[in-house]
PDB file of C-alpha atoms in Angstrom:
ATOM      1  CA  MET A   1     -43.012  36.565  63.910  1.00  0.00           C
ATOM      2  CA  LYS A   2     -42.190  39.810  62.003  1.00  0.00           C
ATOM      3  CA  THR A   3     -44.583  38.907  59.046  1.00  0.00           C
ATOM      4  CA  ILE A   4     -47.232  37.975  61.295  1.00  0.00           C
ATOM      5  CA  ASN A   5     -47.026  41.481  63.043  1.00  0.00           C
ATOM      6  CA  ARG A   6     -47.005  42.845  59.609  1.00  0.00           C
ATOM      7  CA  ILE A   7     -50.120  41.154  58.537  1.00  0.00           C
ATOM      8  CA  LEU A   8     -51.587  42.424  61.873  1.00  0.00           C
ATOM      9  CA  ILE A   9     -50.916  45.725  61.355  1.00  0.00           C
ATOM     10  CA  SER A  10     -52.062  45.766  57.658  1.00  0.00           C
ATOM     11  CA  VAL A  11     -55.370  44.400  58.839  1.00  0.00           C
ATOM     12  CA  ALA A  12     -55.601  46.838  61.802  1.00  0.00           C
ATOM     13  CA  LEU A  13     -55.216  49.612  59.266  1.00  0.00           C
ATOM     14  CA  LEU A  14     -57.433  48.379  56.834  1.00  0.00           C
ATOM     15  CA  PHE A  15     -60.097  48.089  59.312  1.00  0.00           C
ATOM     16  CA  LEU A  16     -59.209  51.768  60.866  1.00  0.00           C
ATOM     17  CA  ILE A  17     -59.661  53.003  57.030  1.00  0.00           C
ATOM     18  CA  ILE A  18     -63.118  51.285  56.802  1.00  0.00           C
ATOM     19  CA  GLU A  19     -64.252  52.780  60.015  1.00  0.00           C
ATOM     20  CA  LEU A  20     -63.018  56.178  59.615  1.00  0.00           C
ATOM     21  CA  SER A  21     -64.545  56.088  55.930  1.00  0.00           C
ATOM     22  CA  TYR A  22     -67.859  55.001  57.568  1.00  0.00           C
ATOM     23  CA  ILE A  23     -68.105  57.548  59.833  1.00  0.00           C
ATOM     24  CA  ASN A  24     -66.638  59.985  57.584  1.00  0.00           C
ATOM     25  CA  ALA A  25     -69.352  59.385  54.709  1.00  0.00           C
ATOM     26  CA  LYS A  26     -71.860  59.710  57.254  1.00  0.00           C
ATOM     27  CA  SER A  27     -70.677  63.105  58.064  1.00  0.00           C
ATOM     28  CA  LEU A  28     -70.227  64.204  54.355  1.00  0.00           C
ATOM     29  CA  ILE A  29     -73.831  63.073  53.578  1.00  0.00           C
ATOM     30  CA  TYR A  30     -75.390  64.872  56.490  1.00  0.00           C
ATOM     31  CA  LEU A  31     -73.357  67.935  55.637  1.00  0.00           C
ATOM     32  CA  ASN A  32     -74.719  67.996  52.227  1.00  0.00           C
ATOM     33  CA  ASN A  33     -78.054  66.546  52.881  1.00  0.00           C
ATOM     34  CA  ALA A  34     -76.783  64.065  49.949  1.00  0.00           C
ATOM     35  CA  THR A  35     -80.131  62.076  48.809  1.00  0.00           C
ATOM     36  CA  GLU A  36     -78.906  61.423  45.407  1.00  0.00           C
ATOM     37  CA  ALA A  37     -76.757  58.403  44.441  1.00  0.00           C
ATOM     38  CA  LEU A  38     -74.164  60.473  42.995  1.00  0.00           C
ATOM     39  CA  ASP A  39     -73.785  62.794  45.998  1.00  0.00           C
ATOM     40  CA  GLN A  40     -73.630  59.669  48.370  1.00  0.00           C
ATOM     41  CA  ALA A  41     -71.037  58.046  46.347  1.00  0.00           C
ATOM     42  CA  PHE A  42     -68.917  60.911  46.138  1.00  0.00           C
ATOM     43  CA  ALA A  43     -69.095  61.193  49.954  1.00  0.00           C
ATOM     44  CA  VAL A  44     -68.076  57.705  49.970  1.00  0.00           C
ATOM     45  CA  ILE A  45     -64.872  58.220  47.477  1.00  0.00           C
ATOM     46  CA  GLY A  46     -64.189  61.355  49.569  1.00  0.00           C
ATOM     47  CA  SER A  47     -64.065  59.755  53.006  1.00  0.00           C
ATOM     48  CA  ILE A  48     -62.032  56.987  51.583  1.00  0.00           C
ATOM     49  CA  ALA A  49     -59.535  59.501  50.660  1.00  0.00           C
ATOM     50  CA  PHE A  50     -59.518  61.305  53.794  1.00  0.00           C
ATOM     51  CA  SER A  51     -58.994  58.058  55.872  1.00  0.00           C
ATOM     52  CA  VAL A  52     -56.286  56.758  53.504  1.00  0.00           C
ATOM     53  CA  VAL A  53     -54.238  60.063  53.574  1.00  0.00           C
ATOM     54  CA  THR A  54     -54.646  59.921  57.386  1.00  0.00           C
ATOM     55  CA  ILE A  55     -52.924  56.501  57.563  1.00  0.00           C
ATOM     56  CA  LEU A  56     -50.327  57.709  55.137  1.00  0.00           C
ATOM     57  CA  VAL A  57     -49.460  60.606  56.886  1.00  0.00           C
ATOM     58  CA  MET A  58     -49.270  58.612  60.102  1.00  0.00           C
ATOM     59  CA  MET A  59     -47.216  56.031  58.583  1.00  0.00           C
ATOM     60  CA  ASN A  60     -44.760  57.762  56.342  1.00  0.00           C
ATOM     61  CA  SER A  61     -44.935  61.801  57.437  1.00  0.00           C
ATOM     62  CA  VAL A  62     -41.305  63.020  58.365  1.00  0.00           C
ATOM     63  CA  VAL A  63     -42.510  66.250  59.645  1.00  0.00           C
ATOM     64  CA  LYS A  64     -43.794  65.360  63.415  1.00  0.00           C
ATOM     65  CA  TRP A  65     -46.539  67.760  63.582  1.00  0.00           C
ATOM     66  CA  PRO A  66     -49.134  66.261  61.167  1.00  0.00           C
ATOM     67  CA  LYS A  67     -48.567  62.843  63.316  1.00  0.00           C
ATOM     68  CA  TYR A  68     -50.232  64.690  66.244  1.00  0.00           C
ATOM     69  CA  LEU A  69     -52.735  66.766  64.121  1.00  0.00           C
ATOM     70  CA  PHE A  70     -54.614  63.942  62.292  1.00  0.00           C
ATOM     71  CA  PRO A  71     -55.386  62.078  65.211  1.00  0.00           C
ATOM     72  CA  VAL A  72     -56.808  64.837  66.727  1.00  0.00           C
ATOM     73  CA  PHE A  73     -58.966  65.417  63.718  1.00  0.00           C
ATOM     74  CA  ASP A  74     -59.959  61.859  63.841  1.00  0.00           C
ATOM     75  CA  THR A  75     -61.173  61.968  67.409  1.00  0.00           C
ATOM     76  CA  GLY A  76     -63.391  64.982  66.832  1.00  0.00           C
ATOM     77  CA  LEU A  77     -64.765  63.410  63.409  1.00  0.00           C
ATOM     78  CA  MET A  78     -65.608  60.023  65.317  1.00  0.00           C
ATOM     79  CA  PHE A  79     -67.616  62.005  68.132  1.00  0.00           C
ATOM     80  CA  LEU A  80     -69.294  64.555  65.818  1.00  0.00           C
ATOM     81  CA  GLY A  81     -69.926  61.725  63.501  1.00  0.00           C
ATOM     82  CA  LEU A  82     -71.369  59.342  66.184  1.00  0.00           C
ATOM     83  CA  ASN A  83     -73.457  61.778  67.220  1.00  0.00           C
ATOM     84  CA  LEU A  84     -75.196  62.990  63.960  1.00  0.00           C
ATOM     85  CA  THR A  85     -78.573  61.660  65.103  1.00  0.00           C
ATOM     86  CA  HIS A  86     -78.313  62.544  68.638  1.00  0.00           C
ATOM     87  CA  TYR A  87     -77.220  65.739  69.066  1.00  0.00           C
ATOM     88  CA  ASP A  88     -80.429  67.472  69.955  1.00  0.00           C
ATOM     89  CA  THR A  89     -80.520  64.753  73.078  1.00  0.00           C
ATOM     90  CA  LEU A  90     -76.958  63.896  73.505  1.00  0.00           C
ATOM     91  CA  LEU A  91     -76.894  65.908  77.156  1.00  0.00           C
ATOM     92  CA  ASP A  92     -80.067  64.163  78.051  1.00  0.00           C
ATOM     93  CA  ASN A  93     -78.080  60.582  77.826  1.00  0.00           C
ATOM     94  CA  PRO A  94     -74.857  60.792  79.684  1.00  0.00           C
ATOM     95  CA  ILE A  95     -73.911  57.472  78.724  1.00  0.00           C
ATOM     96  CA  ARG A  96     -74.006  57.930  75.428  1.00  0.00           C
ATOM     97  CA  LEU A  97     -72.169  61.271  75.698  1.00  0.00           C
ATOM     98  CA  ALA A  98     -69.214  59.343  77.692  1.00  0.00           C
ATOM     99  CA  LEU A  99     -69.367  56.287  75.297  1.00  0.00           C
ATOM    100  CA  THR A 100     -68.867  58.635  72.087  1.00  0.00           C
ATOM    101  CA  PHE A 101     -66.413  60.586  74.041  1.00  0.00           C
ATOM    102  CA  PHE A 102     -64.441  57.238  74.951  1.00  0.00           C
ATOM    103  CA  MET A 103     -64.807  55.795  71.348  1.00  0.00           C
ATOM    104  CA  ALA A 104     -63.878  58.672  69.849  1.00  0.00           C
ATOM    105  CA  SER A 105     -60.744  59.164  71.851  1.00  0.00           C
ATOM    106  CA  PHE A 106     -59.872  55.680  71.635  1.00  0.00           C
ATOM    107  CA  THR A 107     -59.972  55.853  67.821  1.00  0.00           C
ATOM    108  CA  GLY A 108     -57.539  58.830  67.995  1.00  0.00           C
ATOM    109  CA  ILE A 109     -55.169  57.047  70.140  1.00  0.00           C
ATOM    110  CA  ILE A 110     -55.203  53.926  67.918  1.00  0.00           C
ATOM    111  CA  THR A 111     -54.472  55.912  64.727  1.00  0.00           C
ATOM    112  CA  PHE A 112     -51.578  57.676  66.423  1.00  0.00           C
ATOM    113  CA  SER A 113     -50.428  54.118  67.955  1.00  0.00           C
ATOM    114  CA  LEU A 114     -50.769  52.433  64.586  1.00  0.00           C
ATOM    115  CA  GLY A 115     -49.029  55.180  62.729  1.00  0.00           C
ATOM    116  CA  LEU A 116     -45.994  54.849  65.187  1.00  0.00           C
ATOM    117  CA  ILE A 117     -46.051  51.104  65.208  1.00  0.00           C
ATOM    118  CA  GLU A 118     -45.883  50.984  61.200  1.00  0.00           C
ATOM    119  CA  PHE A 119     -43.393  53.607  60.986  1.00  0.00           C
ATOM    120  CA  LYS A 120     -41.133  51.765  63.420  1.00  0.00           C
ATOM    121  CA  SER A 121     -41.547  48.702  61.467  1.00  0.00           C
ATOM    122  CA  PHE A 122     -40.540  50.061  58.235  1.00  0.00           C
ATOM    123  CA  LYS A 123     -37.741  51.930  59.971  1.00  0.00           C
ATOM    124  CA  SER A 124     -36.267  48.768  61.351  1.00  0.00           C
ATOM    125  CA  ASP A 125     -36.263  47.152  57.905  1.00  0.00           C
TER     126      ASP A 125
END
């Protein structure tokens, strides 16, 4: 059962890295107005690095404050990243606003929870 839990946690972390990387890449591409392939490639590389560091901090950090701060930043990045193309009409659509707020908050909670689960899992070994 412990092996299955480890596998499921690893899969969830991998999918979280992919989702955070996607949103972060969209944000970096938007910020840089990246139309060239090289700019887009570095946006993807940077976004993967941000996402992996987030997960590593959540799993391994001995200092407590980053474990609280990183999910807050992920929440903000998700909210803003999901609304990049709808910023001008976001308040016109309360369902979109509520859904993006919910998804962003849920992502932050998932990031924090997976970090705790993984940390406790390593600690028990």
